[in-house]
Amino acid sequence: MQQVVASQPDILEVADLVAIVVAPSTVVVDGEVVLHDTLVVPEVEAVLASAEKALKSAFVEVRYVYLTPVAERRGEVRPRRSE
């Protein structure tokens, strides 16, 4: 699934991707993607719709896709600084 999403034009990186089986033959995909920072809102919407369509075509079990554009890959949880 990660490769399908990553292969979409204007997706630079798949920062996180999770597939959850919620019922027999029903999968929800949730993830974060890094996009080119030059895209405007309609272009972002088109990229995300294209990724959703590609996932649903490649995996018939996928019913819902929630992809969130993020600025960059989120690292490990940072320890809180001492106050």
One Martini backbone bead per residue (centre of mass of N, CA, C, O) as a GRO file, in nm:
protein
   83
    1MET     BB    1   0.057   0.063  -0.020
    2GLN     BB    2   0.294   0.256  -0.003
    3GLN     BB    3   0.373   0.237  -0.304
    4VAL     BB    4   0.114   0.348  -0.422
    5VAL     BB    5   0.129   0.625  -0.290
    6ALA     BB    6   0.430   0.703  -0.369
    7SER     BB    7   0.363   0.694  -0.694
    8GLN     BB    8   0.245   0.962  -0.677
    9PRO     BB    9   0.224   1.255  -0.783
   10ASP     BB   10   0.370   1.482  -0.541
   11ILE     BB   11   0.476   1.249  -0.366
   12LEU     BB   12   0.756   1.230  -0.159
   13GLU     BB   13   0.620   1.093   0.107
   14VAL     BB   14   0.557   0.831   0.344
   15ALA     BB   15   0.532   0.881   0.681
   16ASP     BB   16   0.248   0.721   0.715
   17LEU     BB   17   0.090   0.382   0.744
   18VAL     BB   18  -0.243   0.243   0.795
   19ALA     BB   19  -0.410  -0.072   0.827
   20ILE     BB   20  -0.762  -0.148   0.890
   21VAL     BB   21  -0.957  -0.403   1.003
   22VAL     BB   22  -1.325  -0.383   1.036
   23ALA     BB   23  -1.399  -0.613   0.828
   24PRO     BB   24  -1.489  -0.814   0.610
   25SER     BB   25  -1.350  -0.671   0.337
   26THR     BB   26  -1.254  -0.415   0.535
   27VAL     BB   27  -1.056  -0.119   0.481
   28VAL     BB   28  -0.855   0.116   0.656
   29VAL     BB   29  -0.676   0.411   0.557
   30ASP     BB   30  -0.399   0.570   0.728
   31GLY     BB   31  -0.216   0.888   0.669
   32GLU     BB   32   0.104   1.039   0.580
   33VAL     BB   33   0.203   1.310   0.359
   34VAL     BB   34   0.448   1.438   0.142
   35LEU     BB   35   0.451   1.740  -0.031
   36HIS     BB   36   0.473   1.970  -0.236
   37ASP     BB   37   0.506   2.320  -0.148
   38THR     BB   38   0.363   2.437  -0.430
   39LEU     BB   39   0.089   2.356  -0.367
   40VAL     BB   40  -0.241   2.387  -0.402
   41VAL     BB   41  -0.535   2.292  -0.288
   42PRO     BB   42  -0.647   2.154  -0.548
   43GLU     BB   43  -0.389   1.980  -0.583
   44VAL     BB   44  -0.402   1.827  -0.320
   45GLU     BB   45  -0.677   1.699  -0.366
   46ALA     BB   46  -0.592   1.544  -0.624
   47VAL     BB   47  -0.369   1.372  -0.501
   48LEU     BB   48  -0.544   1.232  -0.284
   49ALA     BB   49  -0.753   1.113  -0.483
   50SER     BB   50  -0.550   0.945  -0.645
   51ALA     BB   51  -0.454   0.769  -0.410
   52GLU     BB   52  -0.727   0.650  -0.343
   53LYS     BB   53  -0.786   0.521  -0.616
   54ALA     BB   54  -0.533   0.340  -0.625
   55LEU     BB   55  -0.595   0.176  -0.371
   56LYS     BB   56  -0.879   0.070  -0.460
   57SER     BB   57  -0.766  -0.077  -0.715
   58ALA     BB   58  -0.543  -0.260  -0.570
   59PHE     BB   59  -0.758  -0.278  -0.312
   60VAL     BB   60  -1.075  -0.396  -0.263
   61GLU     BB   61  -1.092  -0.361   0.060
   62VAL     BB   62  -1.080  -0.065   0.026
   63ARG     BB   63  -1.299   0.200   0.158
   64TYR     BB   64  -1.103   0.391   0.332
   65VAL     BB   65  -0.933   0.718   0.302
   66TYR     BB   66  -0.676   0.884   0.514
   67LEU     BB   67  -0.499   1.168   0.411
   68THR     BB   68  -0.226   1.361   0.543
   69PRO     BB   69  -0.073   1.648   0.517
   70VAL     BB   70   0.278   1.706   0.569
   71ALA     BB   71   0.580   1.858   0.608
   72GLU     BB   72   0.708   1.602   0.765
   73ARG     BB   73   0.862   1.375   0.916
   74ARG     BB   74   0.798   1.217   1.205
   75GLY     BB   75   0.951   1.162   1.477
   76GLU     BB   76   1.032   1.083   1.754
   77VAL     BB   77   0.966   1.110   2.066
   78ARG     BB   78   1.025   1.369   2.263
   79PRO     BB   79   1.159   1.468   2.528
   80ARG     BB   80   1.102   1.640   2.790
   81ARG     BB   81   1.175   1.924   2.925
   82SER     BB   82   1.308   2.073   3.176
   83GLU     BB   83   1.176   2.305   3.436
   0.00000   0.00000   0.00000
